[in-house]
mmCIF file of C-alpha atoms in Angstrom:
data_model
loop_
_atom_site.group_PDB
_atom_site.id
_atom_site.type_symbol
_atom_site.label_atom_id
_atom_site.label_comp_id
_atom_site.label_asym_id
_atom_site.label_seq_id
_atom_site.Cartn_x
_atom_site.Cartn_y
_atom_site.Cartn_z
ATOM 1 C CA MET A 1 103.905 162.775 -62.644
ATOM 2 C CA ALA A 2 100.771 165.035 -62.121
ATOM 3 C CA ASP A 3 99.944 167.486 -64.785
ATOM 4 C CA THR A 4 99.230 170.073 -62.204
ATOM 5 C CA ILE A 5 103.032 170.232 -61.305
ATOM 6 C CA VAL A 6 103.872 170.940 -65.011
ATOM 7 C CA ASP A 7 101.103 173.611 -65.150
ATOM 8 C CA ALA A 8 102.189 175.197 -62.089
ATOM 9 C CA VAL A 9 105.855 175.463 -63.374
ATOM 10 C CA SER A 10 104.689 176.718 -66.697
ATOM 11 C CA ARG A 11 102.800 179.537 -64.943
ATOM 12 C CA ALA A 12 105.797 180.431 -62.881
ATOM 13 C CA LEU A 13 108.017 180.658 -65.852
ATOM 14 C CA ASP A 14 105.372 182.507 -67.979
ATOM 15 C CA GLU A 15 104.450 185.050 -65.178
ATOM 16 C CA ALA A 16 108.198 185.771 -64.193
ATOM 17 C CA PRO A 17 109.135 189.269 -65.105
ATOM 18 C CA GLU A 18 111.995 189.661 -67.693
ATOM 19 C CA ARG A 19 115.446 190.122 -65.853
ATOM 20 C CA ASN A 20 118.877 190.623 -67.105
ATOM 21 C CA PHE A 21 120.187 187.597 -65.266
ATOM 22 C CA ARG A 22 119.472 183.850 -65.447
ATOM 23 C CA GLU A 23 116.957 183.215 -62.585
ATOM 24 C CA THR A 24 116.888 179.987 -60.549
ATOM 25 C CA VAL A 25 113.582 178.125 -59.896
ATOM 26 C CA ASP A 26 112.941 177.554 -56.221
ATOM 27 C CA LEU A 27 110.402 175.381 -54.365
ATOM 28 C CA ALA A 28 108.902 176.460 -51.032
ATOM 29 C CA VAL A 29 107.452 173.724 -48.837
ATOM 30 C CA ASN A 30 105.257 174.500 -45.787
ATOM 31 C CA LEU A 31 105.152 171.643 -43.197
ATOM 32 C CA ARG A 32 102.456 170.989 -40.580
ATOM 33 C CA ASP A 33 101.762 168.873 -37.530
ATOM 34 C CA LEU A 34 105.553 168.360 -36.902
ATOM 35 C CA ASP A 35 107.430 169.372 -33.693
ATOM 36 C CA LEU A 36 110.484 171.070 -35.458
ATOM 37 C CA ASN A 37 111.995 171.682 -32.139
ATOM 38 C CA ASP A 38 112.603 167.867 -32.087
ATOM 39 C CA PRO A 39 115.644 167.351 -34.646
ATOM 40 C CA SER A 40 114.305 163.805 -35.386
ATOM 41 C CA GLN A 41 111.169 165.402 -36.807
ATOM 42 C CA ARG A 42 113.163 167.889 -39.084
ATOM 43 C CA VAL A 43 113.560 167.557 -42.824
ATOM 44 C CA ASP A 44 117.342 166.903 -43.619
ATOM 45 C CA GLU A 45 117.821 165.010 -46.825
ATOM 46 C CA SER A 46 120.034 165.071 -50.105
ATOM 47 C CA VAL A 47 118.244 164.583 -53.316
ATOM 48 C CA VAL A 48 119.531 163.975 -56.739
ATOM 49 C CA LEU A 49 117.505 165.685 -59.193
ATOM 50 C CA PRO A 50 116.920 163.738 -62.414
ATOM 51 C CA SER A 51 117.013 166.893 -64.588
ATOM 52 C CA GLY A 52 120.011 168.583 -62.795
ATOM 53 C CA THR A 53 119.908 171.725 -60.727
ATOM 54 C CA GLY A 54 120.440 174.041 -63.765
ATOM 55 C CA GLN A 55 123.099 175.810 -61.884
ATOM 56 C CA ASP A 56 126.899 175.300 -61.034
ATOM 57 C CA THR A 57 127.341 173.578 -57.888
ATOM 58 C CA GLN A 58 130.594 174.248 -55.863
ATOM 59 C CA ILE A 59 132.117 171.079 -54.654
ATOM 60 C CA VAL A 60 135.451 170.844 -52.605
ATOM 61 C CA VAL A 61 137.117 167.433 -52.079
ATOM 62 C CA PHE A 62 139.544 166.712 -49.254
ATOM 63 C CA ALA A 63 141.934 163.876 -50.593
ATOM 64 C CA THR A 64 145.472 162.718 -51.225
ATOM 65 C CA GLY A 65 147.305 160.647 -53.713
ATOM 66 C CA GLU A 66 145.462 159.079 -56.636
ATOM 67 C CA THR A 67 142.050 160.125 -55.468
ATOM 68 C CA ALA A 68 143.279 163.763 -55.457
ATOM 69 C CA LEU A 69 144.495 163.612 -58.876
ATOM 70 C CA ARG A 70 141.247 162.092 -60.182
ATOM 71 C CA ALA A 71 139.219 164.712 -58.206
ATOM 72 C CA GLU A 72 141.010 167.587 -59.899
ATOM 73 C CA ASP A 73 139.077 166.972 -63.134
ATOM 74 C CA VAL A 74 135.635 167.368 -61.524
ATOM 75 C CA ALA A 75 135.936 169.386 -58.262
ATOM 76 C CA ASP A 76 136.136 172.969 -57.944
ATOM 77 C CA GLN A 77 138.949 172.644 -55.293
ATOM 78 C CA VAL A 78 141.041 169.641 -54.002
ATOM 79 C CA LEU A 79 142.621 170.045 -50.613
ATOM 80 C CA ASP A 80 144.922 167.881 -48.667
ATOM 81 C CA GLY A 81 145.843 167.422 -44.982
ATOM 82 C CA ASP A 82 148.164 170.502 -44.878
ATOM 83 C CA ASP A 83 145.405 172.622 -46.324
ATOM 84 C CA LEU A 84 143.094 171.390 -43.785
ATOM 85 C CA GLU A 85 145.573 172.426 -40.891
ATOM 86 C CA ASP A 86 145.881 175.848 -42.578
ATOM 87 C CA LEU A 87 142.201 176.201 -42.451
ATOM 88 C CA GLY A 88 142.108 175.040 -38.800
ATOM 89 C CA ASP A 89 144.338 177.940 -38.115
ATOM 90 C CA ASP A 90 142.302 180.575 -40.077
ATOM 91 C CA SER A 91 138.748 180.616 -39.006
ATOM 92 C CA ASP A 92 137.829 183.409 -41.537
ATOM 93 C CA ALA A 93 139.233 181.649 -44.408
ATOM 94 C CA ALA A 94 137.361 178.321 -43.084
ATOM 95 C CA LYS A 95 133.988 180.267 -42.949
ATOM 96 C CA ASP A 96 134.394 181.709 -46.416
ATOM 97 C CA LEU A 97 135.162 178.303 -47.873
ATOM 98 C CA ALA A 98 132.128 176.822 -46.030
ATOM 99 C CA ASP A 99 129.906 179.618 -47.274
ATOM 100 C CA GLU A 100 131.111 179.494 -50.932
ATOM 101 C CA THR A 101 130.866 175.673 -51.171
ATOM 102 C CA ASP A 102 127.601 173.581 -51.681
ATOM 103 C CA PHE A 103 129.109 170.247 -50.870
ATOM 104 C CA PHE A 104 132.260 168.719 -49.482
ATOM 105 C CA VAL A 105 133.522 165.345 -50.090
ATOM 106 C CA ALA A 106 136.369 163.619 -48.090
ATOM 107 C CA GLU A 107 138.316 160.480 -48.079
ATOM 108 C CA ALA A 108 137.117 158.532 -45.010
ATOM 109 C CA ASN A 109 140.487 158.491 -43.400
ATOM 110 C CA LEU A 110 140.500 162.284 -43.305
ATOM 111 C CA MET A 111 137.136 162.601 -41.572
ATOM 112 C CA GLN A 112 138.552 162.663 -38.016
ATOM 113 C CA ASP A 113 140.836 165.456 -38.783
ATOM 114 C CA ILE A 114 138.102 167.443 -40.582
ATOM 115 C CA GLY A 115 136.038 166.944 -37.491
ATOM 116 C CA ARG A 116 138.889 168.451 -35.387
ATOM 117 C CA TYR A 117 139.760 171.273 -37.669
ATOM 118 C CA LEU A 118 136.597 172.251 -39.355
ATOM 119 C CA GLY A 119 133.838 170.733 -37.247
ATOM 120 C CA THR A 120 132.788 173.934 -35.572
ATOM 121 C CA VAL A 121 132.510 175.698 -38.951
ATOM 122 C CA LEU A 122 130.944 172.905 -41.180
ATOM 123 C CA GLY A 123 128.734 171.291 -38.621
ATOM 124 C CA PRO A 124 126.348 174.181 -37.825
ATOM 125 C CA ARG A 125 126.119 174.951 -41.457
ATOM 126 C CA GLY A 126 125.069 171.351 -42.293
ATOM 127 C CA LYS A 127 128.094 170.844 -44.492
ATOM 128 C CA MET A 128 130.075 168.075 -43.041
ATOM 129 C CA PRO A 129 131.631 166.152 -45.901
ATOM 130 C CA THR A 130 130.269 163.082 -47.557
ATOM 131 C CA PRO A 131 132.781 160.331 -46.655
ATOM 132 C CA LEU A 132 134.566 158.715 -49.625
ATOM 133 C CA GLN A 133 135.181 155.043 -48.948
ATOM 134 C CA PRO A 134 138.148 153.252 -50.449
ATOM 135 C CA ASP A 135 136.015 151.494 -53.166
ATOM 136 C CA ASP A 136 134.069 154.700 -53.995
ATOM 137 C CA ASP A 137 134.739 156.434 -57.417
ATOM 138 C CA VAL A 138 135.407 160.156 -56.624
ATOM 139 C CA VAL A 139 134.545 161.238 -60.196
ATOM 140 C CA GLU A 140 131.124 159.464 -60.008
ATOM 141 C CA THR A 141 130.518 160.753 -56.502
ATOM 142 C CA VAL A 142 131.237 164.455 -57.461
ATOM 143 C CA ASN A 143 129.268 164.231 -60.575
ATOM 144 C CA ARG A 144 126.281 162.875 -58.624
ATOM 145 C CA MET A 145 126.523 165.617 -56.142
ATOM 146 C CA LYS A 146 126.599 168.278 -58.913
ATOM 147 C CA ASN A 147 122.831 167.215 -59.380
ATOM 148 C CA THR A 148 122.113 167.136 -55.740
ATOM 149 C CA VAL A 149 120.143 169.634 -53.534
ATOM 150 C CA GLN A 150 119.728 169.699 -49.780
ATOM 151 C CA LEU A 151 116.245 169.626 -48.254
ATOM 152 C CA ARG A 152 116.706 171.145 -44.887
ATOM 153 C CA SER A 153 113.826 172.501 -42.634
ATOM 154 C CA ARG A 154 115.908 173.197 -39.550
ATOM 155 C CA ASP A 155 113.288 174.504 -37.024
ATOM 156 C CA ARG A 156 111.203 176.428 -39.592
ATOM 157 C CA ARG A 157 107.888 175.481 -40.901
ATOM 158 C CA THR A 158 108.656 176.611 -44.358
ATOM 159 C CA PHE A 159 111.880 175.751 -46.148
ATOM 160 C CA HIS A 160 113.138 176.432 -49.738
ATOM 161 C CA THR A 161 115.238 174.409 -52.195
ATOM 162 C CA ARG A 162 116.516 174.916 -55.746
ATOM 163 C CA VAL A 163 114.707 172.866 -58.322
ATOM 164 C CA GLY A 164 116.249 174.302 -61.749
ATOM 165 C CA ALA A 165 116.771 177.414 -63.826
ATOM 166 C CA GLU A 166 114.407 179.599 -65.988
ATOM 167 C CA ASP A 167 115.859 178.257 -69.171
ATOM 168 C CA MET A 168 115.092 174.613 -68.276
ATOM 169 C CA SER A 169 111.820 173.226 -69.531
ATOM 170 C CA ALA A 170 108.662 173.018 -67.446
ATOM 171 C CA ASP A 171 108.745 169.270 -67.841
ATOM 172 C CA GLU A 172 112.353 169.052 -66.486
ATOM 173 C CA ILE A 173 111.756 171.188 -63.589
ATOM 174 C CA ALA A 174 108.394 169.518 -62.731
ATOM 175 C CA GLU A 175 110.277 166.115 -62.879
ATOM 176 C CA ASN A 176 112.689 167.492 -60.219
ATOM 177 C CA ILE A 177 109.791 168.694 -58.060
ATOM 178 C CA ASP A 178 107.981 165.444 -58.471
ATOM 179 C CA VAL A 179 111.109 163.631 -57.083
ATOM 180 C CA ILE A 180 111.330 166.027 -54.117
ATOM 181 C CA ILE A 181 107.751 165.664 -53.220
ATOM 182 C CA ARG A 182 107.891 161.833 -53.336
ATOM 183 C CA ARG A 183 110.963 161.835 -51.173
ATOM 184 C CA LEU A 184 109.268 164.180 -48.522
ATOM 185 C CA GLU A 185 105.979 161.985 -48.614
ATOM 186 C CA ALA A 186 108.037 158.909 -48.094
ATOM 187 C CA ASP A 187 110.168 160.200 -45.197
ATOM 188 C CA LEU A 188 107.695 162.367 -43.202
ATOM 189 C CA GLU A 189 105.866 160.793 -40.363
ATOM 190 C CA LYS A 190 102.416 161.173 -41.653
ATOM 191 C CA GLY A 191 103.635 161.394 -45.473
ATOM 192 C CA PRO A 192 101.352 163.938 -47.480
ATOM 193 C CA LEU A 193 99.497 164.842 -44.428
ATOM 194 C CA ASN A 194 102.632 166.708 -43.071
ATOM 195 C CA ILE A 195 102.771 168.887 -46.085
ATOM 196 C CA ASP A 196 100.721 172.037 -45.873
ATOM 197 C CA GLY A 197 101.489 173.510 -49.308
ATOM 198 C CA VAL A 198 104.102 173.442 -52.000
ATOM 199 C CA TYR A 199 104.885 176.661 -54.227
ATOM 200 C CA VAL A 200 107.153 177.216 -57.116
ATOM 201 C CA LYS A 201 108.741 180.502 -58.231
ATOM 202 C CA THR A 202 111.631 182.108 -60.145
ATOM 203 C CA THR A 203 113.984 184.147 -58.185
ATOM 204 C CA MET A 204 112.054 187.420 -58.683
ATOM 205 C CA GLY A 205 108.848 186.028 -59.855
ATOM 206 C CA PRO A 206 105.341 185.334 -58.136
ATOM 207 C CA SER A 207 104.811 182.210 -56.368
ATOM 208 C CA VAL A 208 102.455 179.675 -57.849
ATOM 209 C CA GLU A 209 100.937 176.979 -55.894
ATOM 210 C CA VAL A 210 101.888 173.375 -56.988
ATOM 211 C CA ARG A 211 99.623 171.733 -54.368
ATOM 212 C CA GLY A 212 97.730 172.795 -51.277
#
């Protein structure tokens, strides 16, 4: 991992003014030479951060039976088919749930109903659930997603993602940033040439260039 990333994170943490709340650390990525009106050229990736997000991640699981019981130990909410129907009848409640939740997980056999009842709410927000196959471990899946962030550019040249919190070490945050940059370089059509600049900042602090 480049020392420049650690240096940039250290500066962002050092230059952040004192606040009476725990600030997140965010990454801003500027893209170039991409037609973002073409959905196939947009960034839409889930990345597991090796050092964690430094924040609570809200995860809701749609499940029944044994899977639902096991999910209760790790998820913020566990909902079943009846709850799904209720949400389908109450669009305000469905929108509130979608806005408050970072990730949804659902047993694969419930995905069709989720599409029917919640597709119009979750789809546009990019929050359709991760399907849970019969052999998948719901506890393992949820715990992995707690350390996951979504990289999503939509049609904007600049997008942001969380990479940590101010009480994490510069090395931990830099490791997260390094993983994100590597993923972007691997997935973008022209790799590093499609990245115009990367900046790191705390919630209220100044931006520091990670790379130009």
